[in-house]
């Protein structure tokens, strides 16, 4: 007991304040060989890695050098006691205008693991305003020699403003991406939208976890000669790779040629039963950390995982895993080939290390997801719209807001409507909380299929194509929290709702008095 006390005291004494100054500007860049305006943090995209130790206080001073408003959201951070630091415009703050600054400050005592930050205004993060975030845990239950963060995401050559204008005016959805980047590097292929006949469907994962065939993925020939991102390792080393899907649209299949991956972390929590796999499904917003014993040079692959038969596109991004980086051949590219068959991650068996059964539900909310007019996505047929005053300051009573009492245990049952014109999958993220993933499927919701024994516990999860998803969270964090689809184009046109959680207990920020 005394040992635990002194260990906690030691951690407390050594906690510190970690400060980052972010200057957000527009910069002309060519991440995949195609030049365009990119929104950068301190001149780079992705932005600098925010790194701290569990228990530290993080301060991020953001200066807006753009001609448009911005905020910064720290994806997966629950912001307990600091709901005004969540970075959602007109929910937890006013957006930061051009030429102004905002100070984000929050503590990390209750969380560790892999996270990321991104803009939460319109499509700004799709233009480059995003970066990784790592909180080192007090305990290290497994050994590794080095760790590397791999932020992987879809990339467009058109700006988010142009894509959203086209979507809203014509209904043409920005389904076609130009490349998949690893830490801001990639290559694009001319006319890649014509490669639709061989795309791998998300249903292949849902319907069978054991084996995954990759024979149908087309080999892509890219246009510009851009050096791929490289992860260096020495003989005998075990590398921890932190994968983050920071995209605006695309779910990804992650694999490493001729290397198995031991999955040890999901959305910022260590797993009770790590899985050794050859491939894993990484939905938008999700994070996985994997241990890899490096044995040879290999391609790290991120392949588009299509979420609807009408939205197929065969496209792949690659990074290099370099074995014995100090050798004379360190500049050569791998000659490895992808797994033809691989064991896929079982997403229903991701119980956290400190697992416990969820409490019994006290309230159930059911949501149908529909899209109408071709350019508006909604929950229960009602598109979310920004307030004029931040919801944290003024209680919002709308048809897309829900009052939640402190202590409620809330089930969220999501179903893609049978009469929906769009049946594609949707990656959902809940601010201010983690949730238990009780179940999901590709048909109609069935309460008999719910798992209440050590289910996965995370902050981002996808609703399968034409299917259902059941989540549960405990309302123990007063705040105004957004729940939304993380496909940027869906959220921007209305696929979101707001939870006013224990509104009477929320600590109001000073700006509410101005």
PDB file of N, CA and C in Angstrom, residues 172-251:
ATOM      1  N   UNK A 172     -23.131  16.374 -55.930  1.00  0.00           N
ATOM      2  CA  UNK A 172     -22.030  15.480 -56.310  1.00  0.00           C
ATOM      3  C   UNK A 172     -21.128  15.269 -55.104  1.00  0.00           C
ATOM      4  N   UNK A 173     -21.048  14.022 -54.644  1.00  0.00           N
ATOM      5  CA  UNK A 173     -20.298  13.702 -53.428  1.00  0.00           C
ATOM      6  C   UNK A 173     -18.813  13.540 -53.740  1.00  0.00           C
ATOM      7  N   UNK A 174     -17.917  14.066 -52.889  1.00  0.00           N
ATOM      8  CA  UNK A 174     -16.468  13.969 -53.147  1.00  0.00           C
ATOM      9  C   UNK A 174     -15.908  12.595 -52.807  1.00  0.00           C
ATOM     10  N   UNK A 175     -16.378  11.590 -53.529  1.00  0.00           N
ATOM     11  CA  UNK A 175     -15.973  10.214 -53.247  1.00  0.00           C
ATOM     12  C   UNK A 175     -14.563   9.908 -53.721  1.00  0.00           C
ATOM     13  N   UNK A 176     -14.151  10.545 -54.793  1.00  0.00           N
ATOM     14  CA  UNK A 176     -12.859  10.215 -55.391  1.00  0.00           C
ATOM     15  C   UNK A 176     -11.735  10.987 -54.711  1.00  0.00           C
ATOM     16  N   UNK A 177     -10.840  10.269 -54.050  1.00  0.00           N
ATOM     17  CA  UNK A 177      -9.657  10.895 -53.464  1.00  0.00           C
ATOM     18  C   UNK A 177      -8.495  10.757 -54.441  1.00  0.00           C
ATOM     19  N   UNK A 178      -7.470  11.584 -54.260  1.00  0.00           N
ATOM     20  CA  UNK A 178      -6.330  11.533 -55.180  1.00  0.00           C
ATOM     21  C   UNK A 178      -5.170  10.690 -54.652  1.00  0.00           C
ATOM     22  N   UNK A 179      -5.068  10.554 -53.326  1.00  0.00           N
ATOM     23  CA  UNK A 179      -3.962   9.760 -52.779  1.00  0.00           C
ATOM     24  C   UNK A 179      -4.236   9.447 -51.323  1.00  0.00           C
ATOM     25  N   UNK A 180      -3.420   8.559 -50.767  1.00  0.00           N
ATOM     26  CA  UNK A 180      -3.420   8.244 -49.339  1.00  0.00           C
ATOM     27  C   UNK A 180      -2.025   8.555 -48.817  1.00  0.00           C
ATOM     28  N   UNK A 181      -1.950   9.417 -47.814  1.00  0.00           N
ATOM     29  CA  UNK A 181      -0.666   9.903 -47.313  1.00  0.00           C
ATOM     30  C   UNK A 181      -0.284   9.232 -46.001  1.00  0.00           C
ATOM     31  N   UNK A 182       1.006   9.004 -45.815  1.00  0.00           N
ATOM     32  CA  UNK A 182       1.606   8.607 -44.545  1.00  0.00           C
ATOM     33  C   UNK A 182       2.417   9.788 -44.034  1.00  0.00           C
ATOM     34  N   UNK A 183       2.008  10.353 -42.904  1.00  0.00           N
ATOM     35  CA  UNK A 183       2.725  11.494 -42.318  1.00  0.00           C
ATOM     36  C   UNK A 183       3.010  12.583 -43.352  1.00  0.00           C
ATOM     37  N   UNK A 184       2.026  12.826 -44.204  1.00  0.00           N
ATOM     38  CA  UNK A 184       2.131  13.921 -45.160  1.00  0.00           C
ATOM     39  C   UNK A 184       2.878  13.607 -46.428  1.00  0.00           C
ATOM     40  N   UNK A 185       3.160  12.325 -46.694  1.00  0.00           N
ATOM     41  CA  UNK A 185       3.854  11.951 -47.925  1.00  0.00           C
ATOM     42  C   UNK A 185       3.072  10.870 -48.660  1.00  0.00           C
ATOM     43  N   UNK A 186       3.041  10.997 -49.986  1.00  0.00           N
ATOM     44  CA  UNK A 186       2.361   9.989 -50.790  1.00  0.00           C
ATOM     45  C   UNK A 186       2.609  10.235 -52.259  1.00  0.00           C
ATOM     46  N   UNK A 187       1.890   9.496 -53.087  1.00  0.00           N
ATOM     47  CA  UNK A 187       1.971   9.650 -54.530  1.00  0.00           C
ATOM     48  C   UNK A 187       0.567   9.529 -55.098  1.00  0.00           C
ATOM     49  N   UNK A 188       0.301  10.292 -56.123  1.00  0.00           N
ATOM     50  CA  UNK A 188      -1.026  10.190 -56.722  1.00  0.00           C
ATOM     51  C   UNK A 188      -0.949   9.498 -58.068  1.00  0.00           C
ATOM     52  N   UNK A 189      -2.083   8.997 -58.491  1.00  0.00           N
ATOM     53  CA  UNK A 189      -2.180   8.302 -59.761  1.00  0.00           C
ATOM     54  C   UNK A 189      -3.168   9.023 -60.656  1.00  0.00           C
ATOM     55  N   UNK A 190      -2.803   9.227 -61.906  1.00  0.00           N
ATOM     56  CA  UNK A 190      -3.725   9.862 -62.838  1.00  0.00           C
ATOM     57  C   UNK A 190      -4.951   8.977 -63.051  1.00  0.00           C
ATOM     58  N   UNK A 191      -6.116   9.602 -63.087  1.00  0.00           N
ATOM     59  CA  UNK A 191      -7.376   8.906 -63.387  1.00  0.00           C
ATOM     60  C   UNK A 191      -7.634   7.742 -62.443  1.00  0.00           C
ATOM     61  N   UNK A 192      -7.266   7.897 -61.149  1.00  0.00           N
ATOM     62  CA  UNK A 192      -7.454   6.771 -60.240  1.00  0.00           C
ATOM     63  C   UNK A 192      -8.922   6.473 -59.970  1.00  0.00           C
ATOM     64  N   UNK A 193      -9.827   7.388 -60.296  1.00  0.00           N
ATOM     65  CA  UNK A 193     -11.248   7.129 -60.052  1.00  0.00           C
ATOM     66  C   UNK A 193     -11.818   6.109 -61.023  1.00  0.00           C
ATOM     67  N   UNK A 194     -11.080   5.768 -62.080  1.00  0.00           N
ATOM     68  CA  UNK A 194     -11.585   4.765 -63.017  1.00  0.00           C
ATOM     69  C   UNK A 194     -11.324   3.350 -62.537  1.00  0.00           C
ATOM     70  N   UNK A 195     -10.499   3.197 -61.492  1.00  0.00           N
ATOM     71  CA  UNK A 195     -10.169   1.863 -60.986  1.00  0.00           C
ATOM     72  C   UNK A 195     -11.191   1.447 -59.941  1.00  0.00           C
ATOM     73  N   UNK A 196     -12.339   0.984 -60.393  1.00  0.00           N
ATOM     74  CA  UNK A 196     -13.400   0.658 -59.444  1.00  0.00           C
ATOM     75  C   UNK A 196     -13.733  -0.823 -59.423  1.00  0.00           C
ATOM     76  N   UNK A 197     -13.314  -1.554 -60.438  1.00  0.00           N
ATOM     77  CA  UNK A 197     -13.808  -2.922 -60.552  1.00  0.00           C
ATOM     78  C   UNK A 197     -13.152  -3.881 -59.566  1.00  0.00           C
ATOM     79  N   UNK A 198     -12.026  -3.520 -58.980  1.00  0.00           N
ATOM     80  CA  UNK A 198     -11.322  -4.468 -58.115  1.00  0.00           C
ATOM     81  C   UNK A 198     -11.265  -4.029 -56.668  1.00  0.00           C
ATOM     82  N   UNK A 199     -12.035  -3.037 -56.294  1.00  0.00           N
ATOM     83  CA  UNK A 199     -11.951  -2.510 -54.933  1.00  0.00           C
ATOM     84  C   UNK A 199     -12.455  -3.517 -53.914  1.00  0.00           C
ATOM     85  N   UNK A 200     -11.827  -3.509 -52.733  1.00  0.00           N
ATOM     86  CA  UNK A 200     -12.182  -4.429 -51.659  1.00  0.00           C
ATOM     87  C   UNK A 200     -13.314  -3.844 -50.836  1.00  0.00           C
ATOM     88  N   UNK A 201     -14.316  -4.651 -50.565  1.00  0.00           N
ATOM     89  CA  UNK A 201     -15.495  -4.156 -49.872  1.00  0.00           C
ATOM     90  C   UNK A 201     -15.390  -4.357 -48.375  1.00  0.00           C
ATOM     91  N   UNK A 202     -15.953  -3.398 -47.640  1.00  0.00           N
ATOM     92  CA  UNK A 202     -15.975  -3.456 -46.188  1.00  0.00           C
ATOM     93  C   UNK A 202     -16.717  -4.692 -45.702  1.00  0.00           C
ATOM     94  N   UNK A 203     -17.722  -5.140 -46.437  1.00  0.00           N
ATOM     95  CA  UNK A 203     -18.481  -6.315 -46.042  1.00  0.00           C
ATOM     96  C   UNK A 203     -17.618  -7.558 -45.909  1.00  0.00           C
ATOM     97  N   UNK A 204     -16.491  -7.599 -46.615  1.00  0.00           N
ATOM     98  CA  UNK A 204     -15.588  -8.739 -46.480  1.00  0.00           C
ATOM     99  C   UNK A 204     -15.073  -8.863 -45.058  1.00  0.00           C
ATOM    100  N   UNK A 205     -14.848  -7.730 -44.404  1.00  0.00           N
ATOM    101  CA  UNK A 205     -14.421  -7.746 -43.007  1.00  0.00           C
ATOM    102  C   UNK A 205     -15.566  -8.149 -42.090  1.00  0.00           C
ATOM    103  N   UNK A 206     -16.731  -7.546 -42.294  1.00  0.00           N
ATOM    104  CA  UNK A 206     -17.852  -7.766 -41.394  1.00  0.00           C
ATOM    105  C   UNK A 206     -18.267  -9.227 -41.379  1.00  0.00           C
ATOM    106  N   UNK A 207     -18.271  -9.848 -42.552  1.00  0.00           N
ATOM    107  CA  UNK A 207     -18.831 -11.187 -42.668  1.00  0.00           C
ATOM    108  C   UNK A 207     -17.842 -12.290 -42.348  1.00  0.00           C
ATOM    109  N   UNK A 208     -16.572 -11.975 -42.204  1.00  0.00           N
ATOM    110  CA  UNK A 208     -15.617 -13.015 -41.892  1.00  0.00           C
ATOM    111  C   UNK A 208     -14.342 -12.455 -41.324  1.00  0.00           C
ATOM    112  N   UNK A 209     -14.102 -12.701 -40.045  1.00  0.00           N
ATOM    113  CA  UNK A 209     -12.938 -12.112 -39.383  1.00  0.00           C
ATOM    114  C   UNK A 209     -11.671 -12.939 -39.584  1.00  0.00           C
ATOM    115  N   UNK A 210     -11.817 -14.231 -39.894  1.00  0.00           N
ATOM    116  CA  UNK A 210     -10.666 -15.117 -39.811  1.00  0.00           C
ATOM    117  C   UNK A 210      -9.663 -14.901 -40.937  1.00  0.00           C
ATOM    118  N   UNK A 211     -10.148 -14.886 -42.160  1.00  0.00           N
ATOM    119  CA  UNK A 211      -9.240 -14.797 -43.289  1.00  0.00           C
ATOM    120  C   UNK A 211      -9.656 -13.657 -44.208  1.00  0.00           C
ATOM    121  N   UNK A 212      -8.663 -13.042 -44.802  1.00  0.00           N
ATOM    122  CA  UNK A 212      -8.942 -11.910 -45.682  1.00  0.00           C
ATOM    123  C   UNK A 212      -8.116 -12.074 -46.943  1.00  0.00           C
ATOM    124  N   UNK A 213      -8.762 -12.103 -48.082  1.00  0.00           N
ATOM    125  CA  UNK A 213      -8.054 -12.232 -49.342  1.00  0.00           C
ATOM    126  C   UNK A 213      -7.770 -10.857 -49.923  1.00  0.00           C
ATOM    127  N   UNK A 214      -6.544 -10.674 -50.391  1.00  0.00           N
ATOM    128  CA  UNK A 214      -6.154  -9.396 -50.969  1.00  0.00           C
ATOM    129  C   UNK A 214      -5.843  -9.532 -52.462  1.00  0.00           C
ATOM    130  N   UNK A 215      -6.223 -10.655 -53.062  1.00  0.00           N
ATOM    131  CA  UNK A 215      -5.870 -10.883 -54.452  1.00  0.00           C
ATOM    132  C   UNK A 215      -6.494  -9.854 -55.388  1.00  0.00           C
ATOM    133  N   UNK A 216      -7.587  -9.234 -54.960  1.00  0.00           N
ATOM    134  CA  UNK A 216      -8.347  -8.374 -55.862  1.00  0.00           C
ATOM    135  C   UNK A 216      -7.875  -6.931 -55.881  1.00  0.00           C
ATOM    136  N   UNK A 217      -6.870  -6.592 -55.068  1.00  0.00           N
ATOM    137  CA  UNK A 217      -6.416  -5.200 -55.046  1.00  0.00           C
ATOM    138  C   UNK A 217      -5.526  -4.924 -56.256  1.00  0.00           C
ATOM    139  N   UNK A 218      -5.905  -3.941 -57.023  1.00  0.00           N
ATOM    140  CA  UNK A 218      -5.135  -3.609 -58.215  1.00  0.00           C
ATOM    141  C   UNK A 218      -3.792  -3.011 -57.834  1.00  0.00           C
ATOM    142  N   UNK A 219      -2.770  -3.300 -58.632  1.00  0.00           N
ATOM    143  CA  UNK A 219      -1.477  -2.649 -58.444  1.00  0.00           C
ATOM    144  C   UNK A 219      -1.569  -1.234 -59.000  1.00  0.00           C
ATOM    145  N   UNK A 220      -1.200  -0.259 -58.196  1.00  0.00           N
ATOM    146  CA  UNK A 220      -1.341   1.124 -58.633  1.00  0.00           C
ATOM    147  C   UNK A 220       0.011   1.672 -59.078  1.00  0.00           C
ATOM    148  N   UNK A 221       0.024   2.331 -60.204  1.00  0.00           N
ATOM    149  CA  UNK A 221       1.224   2.964 -60.731  1.00  0.00           C
ATOM    150  C   UNK A 221       1.066   4.469 -60.569  1.00  0.00           C
ATOM    151  N   UNK A 222       1.957   5.077 -59.822  1.00  0.00           N
ATOM    152  CA  UNK A 222       1.803   6.475 -59.467  1.00  0.00           C
ATOM    153  C   UNK A 222       2.615   7.374 -60.394  1.00  0.00           C
ATOM    154  N   UNK A 223       2.202   8.630 -60.449  1.00  0.00           N
ATOM    155  CA  UNK A 223       2.798   9.561 -61.397  1.00  0.00           C
ATOM    156  C   UNK A 223       4.067  10.220 -60.873  1.00  0.00           C
ATOM    157  N   UNK A 224       4.016  11.009 -59.804  1.00  0.00           N
ATOM    158  CA  UNK A 224       5.215  11.755 -59.398  1.00  0.00           C
ATOM    159  C   UNK A 224       6.202  10.883 -58.624  1.00  0.00           C
ATOM    160  N   UNK A 225       7.454  11.272 -58.689  1.00  0.00           N
ATOM    161  CA  UNK A 225       8.503  10.554 -57.972  1.00  0.00           C
ATOM    162  C   UNK A 225       8.705  11.229 -56.620  1.00  0.00           C
ATOM    163  N   UNK A 226       7.872  10.865 -55.642  1.00  0.00           N
ATOM    164  CA  UNK A 226       7.955  11.417 -54.293  1.00  0.00           C
ATOM    165  C   UNK A 226       8.422  10.313 -53.352  1.00  0.00           C
ATOM    166  N   UNK A 227       9.459  10.579 -52.578  1.00  0.00           N
ATOM    167  CA  UNK A 227       9.992   9.560 -51.674  1.00  0.00           C
ATOM    168  C   UNK A 227       8.956   9.205 -50.620  1.00  0.00           C
ATOM    169  N   UNK A 228       8.684   7.926 -50.395  1.00  0.00           N
ATOM    170  CA  UNK A 228       7.713   7.539 -49.375  1.00  0.00           C
ATOM    171  C   UNK A 228       8.263   7.771 -47.971  1.00  0.00           C
ATOM    172  N   UNK A 229       7.360   7.907 -47.018  1.00  0.00           N
ATOM    173  CA  UNK A 229       7.780   8.030 -45.625  1.00  0.00           C
ATOM    174  C   UNK A 229       8.435   6.716 -45.205  1.00  0.00           C
ATOM    175  N   UNK A 230       9.519   6.807 -44.407  1.00  0.00           N
ATOM    176  CA  UNK A 230      10.285   5.624 -44.027  1.00  0.00           C
ATOM    177  C   UNK A 230      10.381   5.491 -42.519  1.00  0.00           C
ATOM    178  N   UNK A 231      10.109   4.282 -42.033  1.00  0.00           N
ATOM    179  CA  UNK A 231      10.319   3.918 -40.634  1.00  0.00           C
ATOM    180  C   UNK A 231      11.586   3.079 -40.570  1.00  0.00           C
ATOM    181  N   UNK A 232      12.599   3.550 -39.866  1.00  0.00           N
ATOM    182  CA  UNK A 232      13.873   2.846 -39.776  1.00  0.00           C
ATOM    183  C   UNK A 232      13.930   1.958 -38.540  1.00  0.00           C
ATOM    184  N   UNK A 233      14.506   0.772 -38.699  1.00  0.00           N
ATOM    185  CA  UNK A 233      14.673  -0.157 -37.581  1.00  0.00           C
ATOM    186  C   UNK A 233      15.977  -0.915 -37.755  1.00  0.00           C
ATOM    187  N   UNK A 234      16.555  -1.318 -36.643  1.00  0.00           N
ATOM    188  CA  UNK A 234      17.786  -2.093 -36.652  1.00  0.00           C
ATOM    189  C   UNK A 234      17.493  -3.563 -36.377  1.00  0.00           C
ATOM    190  N   UNK A 235      18.403  -4.451 -36.744  1.00  0.00           N
ATOM    191  CA  UNK A 235      18.187  -5.883 -36.510  1.00  0.00           C
ATOM    192  C   UNK A 235      17.871  -6.179 -35.048  1.00  0.00           C
ATOM    193  N   UNK A 236      16.858  -6.991 -34.838  1.00  0.00           N
ATOM    194  CA  UNK A 236      16.477  -7.404 -33.492  1.00  0.00           C
ATOM    195  C   UNK A 236      15.547  -6.459 -32.774  1.00  0.00           C
ATOM    196  N   UNK A 237      15.227  -5.317 -33.389  1.00  0.00           N
ATOM    197  CA  UNK A 237      14.377  -4.341 -32.717  1.00  0.00           C
ATOM    198  C   UNK A 237      12.892  -4.672 -32.868  1.00  0.00           C
ATOM    199  N   UNK A 238      12.160  -4.332 -31.815  1.00  0.00           N
ATOM    200  CA  UNK A 238      10.699  -4.360 -31.854  1.00  0.00           C
ATOM    201  C   UNK A 238      10.212  -2.919 -31.906  1.00  0.00           C
ATOM    202  N   UNK A 239       9.383  -2.628 -32.898  1.00  0.00           N
ATOM    203  CA  UNK A 239       8.911  -1.265 -33.123  1.00  0.00           C
ATOM    204  C   UNK A 239       7.432  -1.181 -32.768  1.00  0.00           C
ATOM    205  N   UNK A 240       7.070  -0.135 -32.024  1.00  0.00           N
ATOM    206  CA  UNK A 240       5.665   0.164 -31.763  1.00  0.00           C
ATOM    207  C   UNK A 240       5.215   1.192 -32.795  1.00  0.00           C
ATOM    208  N   UNK A 241       4.263   0.801 -33.632  1.00  0.00           N
ATOM    209  CA  UNK A 241       3.709   1.700 -34.637  1.00  0.00           C
ATOM    210  C   UNK A 241       2.331   2.158 -34.179  1.00  0.00           C
ATOM    211  N   UNK A 242       2.154   3.467 -34.108  1.00  0.00           N
ATOM    212  CA  UNK A 242       0.869   4.050 -33.702  1.00  0.00           C
ATOM    213  C   UNK A 242       0.153   4.540 -34.967  1.00  0.00           C
ATOM    214  N   UNK A 243      -0.843   3.798 -35.412  1.00  0.00           N
ATOM    215  CA  UNK A 243      -1.597   4.158 -36.611  1.00  0.00           C
ATOM    216  C   UNK A 243      -2.789   5.045 -36.239  1.00  0.00           C
ATOM    217  N   UNK A 244      -2.951   6.136 -36.966  1.00  0.00           N
ATOM    218  CA  UNK A 244      -4.068   7.062 -36.786  1.00  0.00           C
ATOM    219  C   UNK A 244      -4.714   7.288 -38.146  1.00  0.00           C
ATOM    220  N   UNK A 245      -6.016   7.017 -38.269  1.00  0.00           N
ATOM    221  CA  UNK A 245      -6.722   7.397 -39.491  1.00  0.00           C
ATOM    222  C   UNK A 245      -7.258   8.807 -39.297  1.00  0.00           C
ATOM    223  N   UNK A 246      -6.575   9.762 -39.896  1.00  0.00           N
ATOM    224  CA  UNK A 246      -6.929  11.177 -39.764  1.00  0.00           C
ATOM    225  C   UNK A 246      -7.600  11.693 -41.025  1.00  0.00           C
ATOM    226  N   UNK A 247      -8.298  10.807 -41.734  1.00  0.00           N
ATOM    227  CA  UNK A 247      -8.894  11.174 -43.002  1.00  0.00           C
ATOM    228  C   UNK A 247     -10.214  11.900 -42.879  1.00  0.00           C
ATOM    229  N   UNK A 248     -10.718  12.324 -44.037  1.00  0.00           N
ATOM    230  CA  UNK A 248     -12.010  12.996 -44.121  1.00  0.00           C
ATOM    231  C   UNK A 248     -13.097  12.075 -44.646  1.00  0.00           C
ATOM    232  N   UNK A 249     -12.717  10.913 -45.190  1.00  0.00           N
ATOM    233  CA  UNK A 249     -13.701  10.048 -45.837  1.00  0.00           C
ATOM    234  C   UNK A 249     -13.416   8.560 -45.698  1.00  0.00           C
ATOM    235  N   UNK A 250     -12.188   8.139 -45.955  1.00  0.00           N
ATOM    236  CA  UNK A 250     -11.909   6.750 -46.306  1.00  0.00           C
ATOM    237  C   UNK A 250     -11.519   5.893 -45.110  1.00  0.00           C
ATOM    238  N   UNK A 251     -12.183   4.732 -44.971  1.00  0.00           N
ATOM    239  CA  UNK A 251     -11.718   3.685 -44.078  1.00  0.00           C
ATOM    240  C   UNK A 251     -10.561   2.957 -44.753  1.00  0.00           C
TER     241      UNK A 251
END
